[in-house]
Tab-separated table of C-alpha atoms in Angstrom:
chain	number	residue	atom	x	y	z
A	19	MET	CA	96.138	146.832	219.380
A	20	ASP	CA	95.875	145.389	222.889
A	21	ASN	CA	95.332	141.693	223.385
A	22	MET	CA	91.628	141.161	222.729
A	23	ASP	CA	91.432	138.502	225.492
A	24	LYS	CA	90.935	141.166	228.127
A	25	TYR	CA	88.014	142.690	226.200
A	26	LEU	CA	86.529	139.346	225.163
A	27	PRO	CA	87.569	137.081	228.041
A	28	ASN	CA	86.314	133.733	226.716
A	29	ALA	CA	86.262	131.813	223.451
A	30	ASP	CA	82.465	132.068	223.071
A	31	MET	CA	82.614	135.861	223.253
A	32	GLN	CA	85.488	136.001	220.791
A	33	ALA	CA	83.612	133.759	218.336
A	34	ALA	CA	80.429	135.819	218.716
A	35	PHE	CA	82.377	139.011	218.099
A	36	GLU	CA	83.945	137.597	214.943
A	37	LYS	CA	80.492	136.567	213.728
A	38	PHE	CA	79.030	139.968	214.600
A	39	LYS	CA	81.741	141.787	212.628
A	40	GLY	CA	80.550	140.000	209.467
A	41	LEU	CA	76.895	140.998	209.808
A	42	LYS	CA	75.746	143.524	207.247
A	43	THR	CA	72.021	144.107	207.505
A	44	VAL	CA	69.729	145.138	210.334
A	45	GLU	CA	67.916	141.836	209.943
A	46	GLU	CA	71.152	139.874	210.387
A	47	LYS	CA	71.983	141.878	213.494
A	48	LEU	CA	68.507	141.357	214.979
A	49	ALA	CA	68.745	137.612	214.292
A	50	PHE	CA	72.166	137.559	215.953
A	51	GLN	CA	70.776	139.399	218.974
A	52	LYS	CA	67.936	136.868	219.265
A	53	GLU	CA	70.400	133.985	218.924
A	54	MET	CA	72.586	135.412	221.693
A	55	GLN	CA	69.560	135.939	223.975
A	56	GLU	CA	68.451	132.334	223.402
A	57	LYS	CA	71.968	131.087	224.080
A	58	LEU	CA	72.125	133.005	227.365
A	59	SER	CA	68.658	131.781	228.383
A	60	SER	CA	69.600	128.161	227.721
A	61	MET	CA	72.729	128.293	229.912
A	62	SER	CA	72.825	126.841	233.393
A	63	GLU	CA	72.747	129.439	236.153
A	64	GLU	CA	76.424	128.801	236.878
A	65	ASP	CA	77.418	129.222	233.220
A	66	ARG	CA	75.214	132.310	232.860
A	67	ASN	CA	76.771	133.897	235.967
A	68	LYS	CA	80.260	133.149	234.608
A	69	TYR	CA	79.311	134.626	231.219
A	70	ILE	CA	77.906	137.744	232.901
A	71	ALA	CA	81.038	138.098	235.055
A	72	ASP	CA	83.229	137.720	231.939
A	73	SER	CA	81.077	140.307	230.152
A	74	LYS	CA	81.465	142.766	233.007
A	75	ALA	CA	85.238	142.229	233.091
A	76	GLY	CA	85.429	142.749	229.314
A	77	LEU	CA	83.323	145.893	229.485
A	78	GLN	CA	85.443	147.266	232.341
A	79	ALA	CA	88.627	146.636	230.327
A	80	THR	CA	87.021	148.359	227.334
A	81	VAL	CA	86.011	151.385	229.415
A	82	GLU	CA	89.554	151.646	230.837
A	83	ALA	CA	91.060	151.431	227.346
A	84	CYS	CA	88.690	154.173	226.137
A	85	GLU	CA	89.545	156.378	229.109
A	86	ASP	CA	93.253	155.871	228.382
A	87	PHE	CA	92.694	156.789	224.731
A	88	ILE	CA	90.761	159.916	225.710
A	89	THR	CA	93.516	160.946	228.137
A	90	ARG	CA	96.189	160.527	225.471
A	91	ALA	CA	94.081	162.460	222.954
A	92	GLU	CA	93.520	165.302	225.439
A	93	GLU	CA	97.276	165.459	226.126
A	94	THR	CA	98.011	165.651	222.422
A	95	ILE	CA	95.418	168.378	221.923
A	96	LEU	CA	96.826	170.362	224.866
A	97	LYS	CA	100.384	170.128	223.496
A	98	GLU	CA	99.170	171.218	220.043
A	99	LYS	CA	97.224	174.143	221.470
A	100	LEU	CA	100.233	175.273	223.505
A	101	GLY	CA	102.306	175.311	220.322
A	102	ASP	CA	105.496	177.339	220.812
A	103	LEU	CA	104.335	178.792	224.128
A	104	PRO	CA	106.687	176.618	226.245
A	105	ASP	CA	109.577	178.100	224.245
A	106	ILE	CA	108.249	181.648	224.548
A	107	ILE	CA	107.478	181.926	228.249
A	108	SER	CA	108.988	180.282	231.319
A	109	PHE	CA	107.039	177.256	232.400
A	110	SER	CA	109.476	176.989	235.299
A	111	TYR	CA	108.170	180.374	236.489
A	112	ILE	CA	104.545	179.206	236.128
A	113	ALA	CA	105.251	175.979	238.013
A	114	LYS	CA	106.945	177.775	240.897
A	115	LYS	CA	104.754	180.868	241.191
A	116	TYR	CA	101.306	179.391	240.580
A	117	PHE	CA	101.723	175.799	241.784
A	118	GLY	CA	104.709	175.853	244.132
A	119	LYS	CA	106.090	172.948	242.097
A	120	SER	CA	109.009	172.234	239.794
A	121	ARG	CA	109.109	172.727	236.029
A	122	ASN	CA	109.250	168.924	235.717
A	123	TRP	CA	105.973	168.616	237.600
A	124	LEU	CA	104.297	170.939	235.108
A	125	TYR	CA	105.777	169.209	232.071
A	126	GLN	CA	104.695	165.820	233.442
A	127	ARG	CA	101.105	167.005	233.347
A	128	ILE	CA	101.334	168.703	229.965
A	129	ASN	CA	103.010	165.691	228.350
A	130	GLY	CA	101.187	162.971	230.291
A	131	TYR	CA	104.399	161.358	231.492
A	132	THR	CA	104.025	158.251	233.614
A	133	VAL	CA	104.520	159.015	237.297
A	134	ASN	CA	104.142	156.264	239.916
A	135	GLY	CA	102.771	153.950	237.221
A	136	LYS	CA	100.030	156.322	236.029
A	137	PRO	CA	99.962	159.083	233.438
A	138	ALA	CA	100.239	162.450	235.156
A	139	LYS	CA	97.468	164.892	234.333
A	140	PHE	CA	95.986	168.089	235.655
A	141	THR	CA	93.088	167.962	238.050
A	142	GLN	CA	90.248	170.317	237.123
A	143	ASN	CA	91.481	172.836	239.709
A	144	GLU	CA	95.080	172.585	238.520
A	145	PHE	CA	94.030	173.103	234.920
A	146	GLN	CA	92.029	176.179	235.909
A	147	THR	CA	95.068	177.474	237.809
A	148	PHE	CA	97.157	176.906	234.671
A	149	LEU	CA	94.650	178.855	232.557
A	150	ASN	CA	94.583	181.649	235.137
A	151	ALA	CA	98.398	181.755	235.119
A	152	LEU	CA	98.467	182.129	231.335
A	153	GLU	CA	95.854	184.896	231.533
A	154	ASP	CA	97.795	186.658	234.272
A	155	ILE	CA	101.046	186.461	232.296
A	156	SER	CA	99.238	187.648	229.177
A	157	ASN	CA	97.927	190.688	231.043
A	158	THR	CA	101.394	191.408	232.445
A	159	ILE	CA	102.897	191.298	228.941
A	160	LYS	CA	100.134	193.549	227.545
A	161	ASN	CA	100.501	196.071	230.374
A	162	THR	CA	104.262	196.133	230.069
A	163	SER	CA	104.054	196.570	226.315
A	164	ALA	CA	101.540	199.396	226.694
A	165	SER	CA	103.679	201.187	229.279
A	166	LEU	CA	106.728	200.951	227.023
A	167	LYS	CA	104.835	202.548	224.112
A	168	PHE	CA	104.321	205.715	226.088
A	169	ASN	CA	107.989	206.204	227.068
């Protein structure tokens, strides 16, 4: 797991989190919430502003970690759904014909490879183009198969 300091940027937040993890009942959680509200109310304005800034930074780091997790999960799901398809049809052909890009470009998006420090992924439009390409290729295969049956 990532270093918790970026999610809980100060010792007070880390201690409160550890305490919160041990709470079992609704009553304990409500008492904890009241205790935290009283603590925040009793802080000086400077300390309260620092605490709020730390909270925002921790929440932002948490959101970014969740977004990263979701991206990795989506990549895994996409690869699983594609199954053997990359071995069956030419992704090089798809990349060139439908995107004007290289096979590597397409695989970077499918596999979420890091490019320029960020995981590569399809935009919504690119993903729709990819789906349209698969549909187009599917229709071509079906039509070719049907025409061969009647020879």
